[in-house]
Short mmCIF file of C-alpha atoms in Angstrom, two decimals:
data_model
loop_
_atom_site.label_atom_id
_atom_site.label_comp_id
_atom_site.label_asym_id
_atom_site.label_seq_id
_atom_site.Cartn_x
_atom_site.Cartn_y
_atom_site.Cartn_z
CA MET A 1 -20.55 -12.90 -18.36
CA LYS A 2 -21.61 -11.78 -14.89
CA ILE A 3 -24.03 -13.41 -12.43
CA LYS A 4 -25.88 -11.38 -9.80
CA PHE A 5 -27.68 -13.15 -6.95
CA ALA A 6 -30.64 -10.88 -6.24
CA GLY A 7 -32.55 -13.32 -4.01
CA ALA A 8 -32.53 -16.72 -2.28
CA ALA A 9 -28.93 -16.02 -1.24
CA LYS A 10 -28.45 -17.61 2.20
CA THR A 11 -32.26 -17.86 2.42
CA VAL A 12 -34.75 -20.39 1.05
CA THR A 13 -37.20 -18.03 -0.65
CA GLY A 14 -37.12 -15.11 -3.08
CA SER A 15 -35.26 -16.80 -5.96
CA LYS A 16 -33.98 -14.42 -8.64
CA HIS A 17 -30.62 -14.52 -10.40
CA ILE A 18 -29.48 -12.17 -13.17
CA ILE A 19 -27.13 -13.12 -16.02
CA GLN A 20 -25.38 -10.18 -17.72
CA LEU A 21 -23.62 -10.59 -21.08
CA TRP A 22 -20.64 -8.73 -22.47
CA ASP A 23 -22.95 -6.25 -24.26
CA ASN A 24 -24.81 -5.54 -20.97
CA LYS A 25 -27.94 -7.43 -22.04
CA GLN A 26 -29.47 -9.28 -19.11
CA VAL A 27 -31.75 -12.26 -18.58
CA MET A 28 -33.19 -13.27 -15.22
CA LEU A 29 -33.72 -16.74 -13.80
CA ASP A 30 -36.95 -16.73 -11.76
CA CYS A 31 -38.60 -13.75 -10.08
CA GLY A 32 -39.63 -15.08 -6.70
CA MET A 33 -41.30 -13.63 -3.65
CA TYR A 34 -39.92 -13.88 -0.14
CA GLN A 35 -42.18 -15.87 2.19
CA GLY A 36 -42.22 -16.59 5.91
CA MET A 37 -39.58 -13.99 6.81
CA GLY A 38 -41.62 -12.38 9.58
CA LYS A 39 -41.85 -8.60 9.68
CA GLU A 40 -39.09 -8.31 7.05
CA THR A 41 -41.16 -10.07 4.38
CA HIS A 42 -43.00 -7.04 2.96
CA ALA A 43 -39.88 -4.86 2.95
CA LEU A 44 -37.89 -7.55 1.14
CA ASN A 45 -40.59 -7.94 -1.50
CA SER A 46 -40.82 -4.17 -1.97
CA GLU A 47 -37.11 -3.77 -2.79
CA ASP A 48 -35.98 -2.68 -6.24
CA PHE A 49 -33.63 -5.56 -7.06
CA ALA A 50 -33.17 -4.70 -10.76
CA ASP A 51 -34.14 -2.12 -13.36
CA PRO A 52 -37.11 -3.79 -15.15
CA GLU A 53 -36.21 -2.09 -18.44
CA SER A 54 -32.69 -3.57 -18.34
CA ILE A 55 -33.91 -7.19 -18.29
CA SER A 56 -34.52 -8.61 -21.77
CA ALA A 57 -36.25 -11.84 -20.72
CA ILE A 58 -37.14 -13.95 -17.70
CA LEU A 59 -36.82 -17.74 -17.57
CA LEU A 60 -39.19 -19.25 -15.02
CA SER A 61 -38.32 -22.66 -13.56
CA HIS A 62 -41.68 -23.42 -11.93
CA ALA A 63 -44.85 -21.95 -10.50
CA HIS A 64 -44.16 -21.87 -6.76
CA ILE A 65 -44.60 -18.33 -5.46
CA ASP A 66 -41.06 -18.14 -4.04
CA HIS A 67 -39.92 -18.45 -7.68
CA SER A 68 -42.73 -16.70 -9.60
CA GLY A 69 -44.50 -14.42 -7.12
CA LEU A 70 -42.89 -11.08 -7.99
CA LEU A 71 -43.50 -11.34 -11.73
CA PRO A 72 -46.62 -9.12 -11.57
CA LYS A 73 -44.75 -6.48 -9.53
CA PHE A 74 -41.82 -6.54 -11.97
CA VAL A 75 -44.25 -6.08 -14.86
CA LYS A 76 -46.05 -3.31 -12.96
CA ASP A 77 -42.66 -1.61 -12.47
CA GLY A 78 -41.95 -1.63 -16.23
CA PHE A 79 -40.73 -5.06 -17.40
CA LYS A 80 -42.00 -5.62 -20.94
CA GLY A 81 -40.00 -8.68 -22.01
CA ALA A 82 -40.99 -12.29 -22.49
CA ILE A 83 -41.38 -14.78 -19.63
CA PHE A 84 -40.41 -18.28 -20.79
CA CYS A 85 -41.70 -21.43 -19.08
CA THR A 86 -43.22 -24.86 -19.70
CA GLU A 87 -46.90 -25.33 -20.55
CA ALA A 88 -47.83 -26.79 -17.15
CA THR A 89 -46.00 -23.99 -15.34
CA HIS A 90 -48.01 -21.44 -17.32
CA ALA A 91 -51.27 -23.22 -16.43
CA LEU A 92 -50.37 -23.22 -12.75
CA CYS A 93 -49.23 -19.58 -12.79
CA GLU A 94 -52.62 -18.59 -14.15
CA ILE A 95 -54.13 -19.58 -10.80
CA MET A 96 -51.13 -18.98 -8.52
CA LEU A 97 -50.42 -15.39 -9.56
CA ARG A 98 -54.09 -14.41 -9.54
CA ASP A 99 -54.40 -15.87 -6.05
CA SER A 100 -51.25 -14.07 -4.92
CA ALA A 101 -52.68 -10.78 -6.22
CA TYR A 102 -55.90 -11.42 -4.32
CA ILE A 103 -53.85 -11.95 -1.14
CA GLN A 104 -51.91 -8.70 -1.70
CA GLU A 105 -55.15 -6.74 -2.13
CA ALA A 106 -56.91 -8.41 0.81
CA ASP A 107 -53.95 -7.87 3.14
CA VAL A 108 -53.82 -4.18 2.22
CA ARG A 109 -57.56 -3.72 2.80
CA TYR A 110 -57.19 -5.25 6.27
CA SER A 111 -54.08 -3.21 7.13
CA ASN A 112 -55.57 0.04 5.87
CA LYS A 113 -58.68 -0.35 8.06
CA ARG A 114 -56.39 -0.58 11.07
CA ASN A 115 -54.17 2.27 9.84
CA SER A 116 -57.19 4.48 9.28
CA ARG A 117 -58.31 3.98 12.88
CA GLU A 118 -54.79 4.78 14.11
CA GLY A 119 -54.30 7.76 11.78
CA LYS A 120 -51.46 6.07 9.88
CA GLU A 121 -50.61 6.26 6.18
CA ALA A 122 -52.40 3.83 3.86
CA TYR A 123 -50.50 1.00 2.16
CA GLU A 124 -50.64 -0.03 -1.48
CA PRO A 125 -50.55 -3.69 -2.56
CA LEU A 126 -47.36 -5.03 -4.12
CA TYR A 127 -49.51 -5.64 -7.20
CA THR A 128 -53.10 -6.10 -8.25
CA HIS A 129 -55.14 -8.65 -10.15
CA GLU A 130 -54.72 -6.52 -13.29
CA ASP A 131 -50.93 -6.63 -12.90
CA ALA A 132 -51.08 -10.43 -12.64
CA ILE A 133 -53.15 -10.65 -15.82
CA GLN A 134 -50.68 -8.39 -17.66
CA ALA A 135 -47.77 -10.57 -16.51
CA LEU A 136 -49.53 -13.71 -17.77
CA GLU A 137 -49.93 -12.10 -21.20
CA GLN A 138 -46.13 -11.89 -21.45
CA PHE A 139 -45.62 -15.64 -20.96
CA ILE A 140 -44.19 -17.72 -23.80
CA ILE A 141 -44.59 -21.49 -23.56
CA ILE A 142 -41.75 -23.74 -24.69
CA GLU A 143 -41.54 -27.50 -24.94
CA GLU A 144 -39.52 -29.47 -22.41
CA ASN A 145 -35.99 -30.22 -23.70
CA GLU A 146 -36.44 -27.95 -26.73
CA VAL A 147 -33.44 -25.65 -27.37
CA VAL A 148 -34.88 -22.15 -27.75
CA PRO A 149 -33.18 -18.82 -28.64
CA ILE A 150 -33.95 -16.34 -25.85
CA ILE A 151 -31.98 -13.28 -26.97
CA ASP A 152 -28.94 -12.88 -29.24
CA GLY A 153 -26.21 -15.07 -27.81
CA VAL A 154 -28.39 -17.04 -25.38
CA LYS A 155 -30.17 -20.35 -25.96
CA ALA A 156 -32.15 -22.13 -23.24
CA ARG A 157 -33.33 -25.66 -22.63
CA PHE A 158 -35.87 -26.55 -19.92
CA ILE A 159 -35.08 -30.00 -18.49
CA PRO A 160 -37.73 -31.64 -16.22
CA ASN A 161 -36.37 -31.87 -12.69
CA GLY A 162 -39.16 -33.68 -10.83
CA HIS A 163 -39.94 -31.00 -8.23
CA ILE A 164 -43.57 -30.18 -9.11
CA LEU A 165 -45.77 -30.31 -12.18
CA GLY A 166 -44.04 -28.45 -15.03
CA SER A 167 -40.87 -27.71 -13.08
CA ALA A 168 -37.55 -27.68 -14.89
CA ALA A 169 -33.88 -26.98 -14.54
CA ILE A 170 -32.69 -24.36 -17.02
CA PHE A 171 -29.60 -25.02 -19.16
CA LEU A 172 -28.14 -21.98 -20.91
CA GLU A 173 -25.75 -21.89 -23.86
CA ILE A 174 -24.16 -18.45 -23.87
CA ASP A 175 -22.17 -17.29 -26.88
CA GLU A 176 -20.02 -14.24 -26.20
CA ILE A 177 -17.53 -12.64 -28.61
CA SER A 178 -14.44 -14.64 -27.68
CA GLU A 179 -15.81 -17.60 -25.74
CA GLN A 180 -18.81 -19.77 -25.06
CA HIS A 181 -20.22 -20.66 -21.64
CA THR A 182 -22.76 -23.17 -20.42
CA LEU A 183 -24.72 -22.57 -17.23
CA LEU A 184 -27.04 -24.92 -15.37
CA TYR A 185 -29.65 -23.49 -13.02
CA THR A 186 -31.00 -26.51 -11.15
CA ALA A 187 -33.86 -24.56 -9.55
CA ASP A 188 -35.60 -26.83 -7.00
CA ILE A 189 -34.52 -30.43 -7.54
CA GLY A 190 -37.17 -33.11 -7.05
CA ARG A 191 -36.77 -36.46 -5.37
CA TYR A 192 -36.19 -39.87 -6.89
CA ASN A 193 -39.08 -42.36 -6.53
CA ALA A 194 -41.40 -39.55 -5.45
CA THR A 195 -45.11 -39.94 -4.71
CA LEU A 196 -46.36 -38.20 -7.86
CA MET A 197 -43.54 -36.86 -9.98
CA LYS A 198 -41.26 -38.63 -12.42
CA ASP A 199 -37.56 -38.78 -11.51
CA PRO A 200 -35.47 -35.71 -12.38
CA GLU A 201 -33.81 -35.93 -15.79
CA ARG A 202 -30.03 -35.77 -15.71
CA PRO A 203 -28.71 -32.43 -17.00
CA PRO A 204 -25.71 -32.06 -19.37
CA GLN A 205 -22.21 -30.92 -18.49
CA ALA A 206 -22.02 -27.24 -17.52
CA ASP A 207 -19.22 -24.75 -16.96
CA TYR A 208 -21.15 -23.01 -14.19
CA ILE A 209 -23.89 -24.35 -11.92
CA ILE A 210 -26.38 -22.50 -9.72
CA CYS A 211 -27.68 -25.20 -7.40
CA GLU A 212 -30.31 -25.22 -4.69
CA SER A 213 -29.32 -26.40 -1.19
CA THR A 214 -32.56 -26.51 0.82
CA TYR A 215 -31.82 -29.90 2.39
CA GLY A 216 -28.07 -29.93 1.90
CA ASP A 217 -27.48 -31.13 5.46
CA ARG A 218 -29.84 -34.10 5.73
CA LEU A 219 -31.20 -37.31 4.29
CA HIS A 220 -34.88 -38.10 3.79
CA ASP A 221 -36.61 -41.33 4.65
CA HIS A 222 -38.20 -43.32 1.84
CA THR A 223 -41.64 -42.21 0.60
CA ILE A 224 -43.18 -45.49 1.75
CA ASP A 225 -42.01 -44.64 5.29
CA ALA A 226 -43.79 -41.29 4.99
CA GLU A 227 -47.06 -42.98 4.12
CA GLN A 228 -46.69 -45.25 7.15
CA GLU A 229 -45.96 -42.21 9.36
CA LEU A 230 -49.02 -40.48 7.94
CA LEU A 231 -51.17 -43.52 8.73
CA ASN A 232 -49.72 -43.86 12.24
CA THR A 233 -50.35 -40.18 13.01
CA ALA A 234 -53.89 -40.38 11.61
CA LEU A 235 -54.80 -43.45 13.64
CA HIS A 236 -53.25 -42.00 16.82
CA THR A 237 -55.15 -38.72 16.46
CA LEU A 238 -58.47 -39.93 15.06
CA LYS A 239 -58.96 -43.22 16.93
CA GLU A 240 -56.94 -42.92 20.13
CA LYS A 241 -57.32 -39.20 20.92
CA ARG A 242 -60.59 -38.65 19.00
CA GLY A 243 -59.24 -35.32 17.76
CA LYS A 244 -58.61 -33.41 14.56
CA LEU A 245 -55.54 -33.95 12.39
CA ILE A 246 -54.62 -30.59 10.82
CA ILE A 247 -52.04 -30.65 8.03
CA PRO A 248 -50.72 -27.31 6.75
CA ALA A 249 -49.76 -27.96 3.13
CA PHE A 250 -48.97 -25.85 0.12
CA SER A 251 -51.84 -25.87 -2.36
CA LEU A 252 -49.66 -27.01 -5.23
CA GLY A 253 -47.79 -30.29 -5.00
CA ARG A 254 -47.90 -31.19 -1.33
CA THR A 255 -51.70 -31.21 -1.06
CA GLN A 256 -52.01 -33.55 -4.05
CA GLU A 257 -49.30 -35.85 -2.63
CA LEU A 258 -51.20 -36.12 0.64
CA VAL A 259 -54.52 -36.76 -1.08
CA PHE A 260 -53.01 -39.50 -3.25
CA ALA A 261 -51.35 -41.12 -0.22
CA LEU A 262 -54.63 -41.04 1.75
CA ASN A 263 -56.48 -42.40 -1.29
CA LYS A 264 -54.14 -45.42 -1.38
CA LEU A 265 -54.47 -45.98 2.37
CA ASP A 266 -58.25 -45.82 2.12
CA LEU A 267 -58.31 -48.19 -0.85
CA HIS A 268 -56.61 -50.78 1.38
CA GLY A 269 -59.14 -50.19 4.18
CA LEU A 270 -56.61 -48.65 6.56
CA LEU A 271 -58.30 -45.32 7.30
CA PRO A 272 -61.09 -44.93 9.88
CA GLU A 273 -64.53 -43.68 8.83
CA VAL A 274 -63.85 -39.95 9.09
CA ARG A 275 -64.22 -37.01 6.76
CA ILE A 276 -61.12 -35.62 5.04
CA PHE A 277 -61.34 -31.95 4.09
CA VAL A 278 -59.15 -30.21 1.53
CA ASP A 279 -59.87 -26.64 2.55
CA SER A 280 -58.26 -24.43 -0.09
CA PRO A 281 -59.83 -22.96 -3.24
CA LEU A 282 -56.36 -22.71 -4.78
CA ALA A 283 -55.66 -26.38 -4.04
CA ILE A 284 -58.90 -27.33 -5.78
CA ASP A 285 -57.88 -25.43 -8.91
CA ALA A 286 -54.33 -26.84 -8.74
CA THR A 287 -55.71 -30.37 -8.43
CA ASP A 288 -57.80 -29.87 -11.57
CA ILE A 289 -54.61 -28.86 -13.42
CA MET A 290 -52.80 -31.92 -12.03
CA ARG A 291 -55.59 -34.07 -13.50
CA ARG A 292 -55.28 -32.26 -16.84
CA TYR A 293 -51.52 -32.89 -17.01
CA SER A 294 -51.50 -36.34 -15.41
CA ASN A 295 -49.34 -37.57 -18.31
CA LEU A 296 -46.46 -35.73 -16.62
CA LEU A 297 -46.86 -37.77 -13.42
CA ASN A 298 -45.13 -41.06 -12.65
CA ARG A 299 -46.05 -44.65 -13.47
CA GLU A 300 -47.59 -45.33 -10.06
CA VAL A 301 -50.22 -42.68 -10.74
CA GLU A 302 -50.89 -44.15 -14.19
CA ARG A 303 -51.29 -47.65 -12.71
CA PHE A 304 -53.63 -46.31 -10.03
CA LYS A 305 -55.81 -44.62 -12.66
CA SER A 306 -56.27 -47.94 -14.47
CA GLY A 307 -57.53 -49.68 -11.29
CA THR A 308 -60.82 -49.56 -9.40
CA ARG A 309 -60.41 -45.84 -8.64
CA SER A 310 -59.72 -43.81 -11.76
CA ASP A 311 -59.15 -40.51 -9.93
CA PRO A 312 -55.93 -40.32 -7.86
CA PHE A 313 -57.26 -37.14 -6.24
CA GLY A 314 -60.82 -38.14 -5.38
CA PHE A 315 -62.52 -40.74 -3.16
CA LYS A 316 -65.64 -41.06 -1.00
CA LYS A 317 -64.26 -39.72 2.30
CA LEU A 318 -62.65 -36.70 0.62
CA ILE A 319 -64.45 -33.33 0.60
CA TYR A 320 -63.08 -30.32 -1.28
CA VAL A 321 -64.08 -27.06 0.45
CA LYS A 322 -64.29 -23.89 -1.60
CA GLU A 323 -66.79 -21.62 0.13
CA LYS A 324 -65.61 -19.59 3.12
CA HIS A 325 -68.64 -20.34 5.28
CA HIS A 326 -68.12 -24.09 4.76
CA SER A 327 -64.53 -23.64 5.91
CA GLN A 328 -65.69 -21.82 9.04
CA ARG A 329 -68.14 -24.62 9.85
CA ILE A 330 -65.28 -27.14 10.00
CA ASN A 331 -63.99 -25.34 13.09
CA THR A 332 -67.28 -26.05 14.88
CA LEU A 333 -67.05 -29.82 14.34
CA ASP A 334 -66.48 -31.87 17.47
CA THR A 335 -65.79 -35.13 15.68
CA PRO A 336 -62.48 -36.57 14.45
CA CYS A 337 -61.48 -35.45 10.94
CA ILE A 338 -58.49 -34.62 8.77
CA ILE A 339 -58.04 -31.06 7.51
CA ILE A 340 -55.52 -30.34 4.76
CA SER A 341 -55.27 -26.60 4.22
CA ALA A 342 -52.90 -23.90 2.96
CA SER A 343 -50.46 -22.43 3.53
CA GLY A 344 -47.63 -24.80 4.36
CA MET A 345 -45.85 -22.21 6.53
CA ALA A 346 -49.16 -21.48 8.33
CA ASP A 347 -48.59 -17.72 8.16
CA ALA A 348 -51.63 -17.10 5.97
CA GLY A 349 -54.63 -18.82 4.45
CA ARG A 350 -57.39 -20.89 5.99
CA VAL A 351 -55.10 -23.25 7.87
CA LYS A 352 -54.21 -20.40 10.20
CA HIS A 353 -57.86 -20.29 11.34
CA HIS A 354 -57.91 -24.03 11.90
CA ILE A 355 -54.75 -23.88 13.98
CA TYR A 356 -56.13 -20.92 15.96
CA HIS A 357 -59.26 -22.89 16.89
CA SER A 358 -57.55 -26.20 17.67
CA ILE A 359 -54.10 -25.48 19.09
CA GLU A 360 -55.19 -25.33 22.73
CA GLU A 361 -56.67 -28.85 22.79
CA ALA A 362 -54.33 -31.79 23.42
CA LYS A 363 -56.55 -34.20 21.51
CA ASN A 364 -55.67 -32.44 18.23
CA THR A 365 -52.51 -32.90 16.18
CA ILE A 366 -50.84 -30.41 13.83
CA LEU A 367 -48.77 -32.34 11.31
CA PHE A 368 -46.16 -30.53 9.22
CA VAL A 369 -45.03 -32.14 5.99
CA GLY A 370 -42.54 -29.72 4.45
CA TYR A 371 -39.96 -27.01 4.92
CA ALA A 372 -40.90 -23.92 6.96
CA GLU A 373 -38.93 -20.72 7.45
CA PRO A 374 -37.88 -20.54 11.13
CA ASN A 375 -39.71 -17.22 11.64
CA SER A 376 -43.03 -18.49 10.25
CA LEU A 377 -45.81 -19.85 12.47
CA ALA A 378 -45.01 -23.35 11.20
CA GLY A 379 -41.32 -22.82 11.97
CA ARG A 380 -42.04 -21.64 15.53
CA LEU A 381 -44.31 -24.61 16.22
CA GLN A 382 -41.76 -27.05 14.81
CA ASN A 383 -39.13 -25.37 16.99
CA GLY A 384 -41.15 -26.25 20.10
CA ASP A 385 -42.54 -22.83 21.10
CA LYS A 386 -45.05 -23.28 23.93
CA LYS A 387 -46.94 -20.09 23.12
CA VAL A 388 -47.59 -18.45 19.74
CA THR A 389 -49.40 -15.30 18.67
CA ILE A 390 -52.13 -15.83 16.06
CA TYR A 391 -54.31 -12.93 14.89
CA GLY A 392 -52.92 -10.86 17.77
CA ASP A 393 -53.97 -13.38 20.43
CA GLU A 394 -51.53 -15.44 22.44
CA ARG A 395 -52.38 -19.15 22.19
CA LYS A 396 -50.94 -21.93 24.35
CA VAL A 397 -49.59 -24.86 22.34
CA LYS A 398 -51.37 -27.89 23.78
CA ALA A 399 -52.01 -29.72 20.51
CA GLU A 400 -49.48 -32.37 19.55
CA ILE A 401 -46.94 -31.16 16.97
CA GLN A 402 -45.61 -33.73 14.51
CA TYR A 403 -43.39 -33.49 11.42
CA ILE A 404 -42.92 -35.90 8.51
CA LYS A 405 -39.69 -35.01 6.74
CA SER A 406 -39.78 -37.58 3.95
CA LEU A 407 -42.69 -36.01 2.04
CA SER A 408 -40.49 -33.14 0.92
CA ALA A 409 -40.50 -32.28 -2.78
CA HIS A 410 -36.85 -31.17 -2.44
CA ALA A 411 -34.00 -33.62 -2.88
CA ASP A 412 -31.73 -34.36 0.08
CA TYR A 413 -27.97 -33.95 -0.23
CA LYS A 414 -27.34 -37.43 -1.64
CA GLU A 415 -30.13 -37.00 -4.19
CA MET A 416 -28.75 -33.61 -5.24
CA ILE A 417 -25.30 -35.11 -5.69
CA GLN A 418 -26.89 -37.96 -7.67
CA TYR A 419 -28.62 -35.34 -9.83
CA LEU A 420 -25.32 -33.58 -10.51
CA SER A 421 -23.43 -36.84 -11.17
CA GLY A 422 -23.80 -36.47 -14.94
CA ASN A 423 -21.35 -33.58 -14.69
CA ASP A 424 -17.61 -34.11 -14.45
CA SER A 425 -16.87 -32.10 -11.29
CA GLY A 426 -13.39 -31.29 -12.58
CA LYS A 427 -14.89 -29.45 -15.56
CA VAL A 428 -17.23 -27.28 -13.47
CA LYS A 429 -15.49 -23.94 -13.14
CA ARG A 430 -17.67 -22.68 -10.30
CA LEU A 431 -20.71 -23.98 -8.44
CA PHE A 432 -22.93 -21.50 -6.60
CA LEU A 433 -25.19 -22.63 -3.76
CA VAL A 434 -28.48 -20.78 -3.34
CA HIS A 435 -31.96 -21.46 -1.90
CA GLY A 436 -30.69 -22.62 1.48
CA GLU A 437 -30.02 -21.33 4.97
CA GLU A 438 -26.35 -20.44 5.37
CA LYS A 439 -25.47 -23.25 7.81
CA VAL A 440 -27.20 -25.80 5.59
CA SER A 441 -25.42 -24.52 2.47
CA GLU A 442 -22.08 -24.72 4.28
CA LYS A 443 -22.75 -28.36 5.14
CA PHE A 444 -23.73 -29.15 1.54
CA LYS A 445 -20.56 -27.42 0.38
CA GLU A 446 -18.58 -29.96 2.43
CA HIS A 447 -20.48 -32.84 0.82
CA LEU A 448 -19.80 -31.40 -2.63
CA LYS A 449 -16.09 -31.04 -1.91
CA ASP A 450 -16.03 -34.71 -0.90
CA ASN A 451 -17.39 -35.40 -4.40
CA GLY A 452 -14.78 -33.41 -6.29
CA TYR A 453 -16.40 -29.94 -6.49
CA HIS A 454 -13.66 -27.67 -5.16
CA ASN A 455 -14.77 -24.24 -6.36
CA VAL A 456 -18.05 -23.94 -4.45
CA VAL A 457 -19.36 -20.47 -3.52
CA ILE A 458 -22.20 -19.44 -1.21
CA PRO A 459 -23.03 -15.93 -2.48
CA ASP A 460 -24.30 -13.04 -0.41
CA LYS A 461 -27.43 -11.26 -1.56
CA ASN A 462 -26.83 -8.81 -4.42
CA ARG A 463 -23.25 -10.08 -4.90
CA THR A 464 -22.10 -10.11 -8.53
CA PHE A 465 -19.52 -12.57 -9.88
CA SER A 466 -17.59 -12.30 -13.14
CA THR A 467 -16.74 -15.49 -15.02
#
C-alpha cells in the first residue's frame, strides 16, 4: 500500500490523499479546493494532481469546499467512479458545489471583461454548473458506521466526527495479498460539547492514521465563553459605539452556530433591539438542510426545539437576505445592526462588500470567528494590517477588529489527542499530520510524541509513502 498526499500538506486547505494498492488500484480521500492562498489559489486548483481515470472511487468526509470543491473539475477531467459520502453530506454538496460552480463562472466573466479591455487571453472556469450536476450524479450515499465494500480489497466505514452536519472520519480495512492494513483518516475533527454538533465518536484502532492538525498548537476556550464574548462584542458595538457588527462566517456550520447563539441570547433578553441580517443565499439553503437533519444535532438543540421557540435558526430580530439589492441596501443603513455574511475568509462573497463599506469607520466592528489563511483578507486583518486592498481600492483599517477563537469547529490539540485516545499509540505504525500550517503541525507532533506517538510524519505535497 502507498499513500500520496496530493493536497493539504503543510497547508490548511485543498485536502486530497490517494491510497494505492498492490495491484495499482487507487482510491482518493476527499477532493478539496485550495482557498485563501492569494494569487496562488487559481494555479493550485488548476494543477493536475492525479489521473482521473486511475482513481477507482472517492470517499468524501464532508461538504466543506476545501474537501469537496474540486470534485466537479475532477469529473470534468474524466473521473467516472463513485463518490461515497453520508446522506447529509450529499444534501449539502447539492447546494455547495452548485454555488461553487456559480462562483467559478462569475469570476471568469468578471476577469474576461477586464482581459478583453487589456487585450489579454480569456480564462475558462475551473468547472461549470453542468460539471457540478454530473459530479452529484456520481454520489453514492452510505449509512454512518455501515461497513461498505468500495473496491476489491477495500472496505470503508464512515464514523461521525462532530465537525459539521454529515461529517465523518473514514476508517479503511485494506486486504492485500499477504497482509491486511487498517487506515484512519480523521478528516476535520469536531469539538466536544460543541454548540450544535454531537461529540465525535471514538474511532477503532488503526495501523496508519492521517490526522488533521489545524489547531495543533493551541487550546480553545469553552463554548459558553464564546457566547459571552459574542454578547460583549455586540453590546460594545451596538450600544456603546452605535455601529455595525460585521461577522464574516462560512455559510455552512459557523453561520448556524452564530444564529443559534444569538437566538439563545435574545431569548434571555440580553440583545438590544437591533436587526440581525444573515446575508448569504447559500447560508439560507444550508440552514434549511440543518433543519431537515436536526436529528443529527446535539441534545441542547433538541431541548431548545421543545421550548417556547421551536426553531433554533429563526427568531423575530433575525432577517435572512437572499436578494442582491436587499444586500446592497444594508450598506446604506446608518443604524446599529449585526451582519453575518460569507465568506469566512472575507476574500469573496457579500461580506467583502460589507467590509469595504464599513472598514473606515471606528464605530464599526469586524468580528472573526474561525480560521483564516494568513494571505486572505480575514488573515491580513487579524494580523493587524492598517491598510488593505479591497476591489482594487486601498482602505484604511479604522474599524475595530476582534476575534473569538472558541467558536471553531476544529478540535484543539487536547481534543484531538482525546479523539485519538481509543488507539493504542504503540500499535500505530505511522501517523501523518495534514491540514495544518507547518509550524502548527510541528508543535502538534511534539504533543503527540508526549502521548506515545513516536512515528509522526509531516508530509510534503505530492510525497508518496510506502507502508
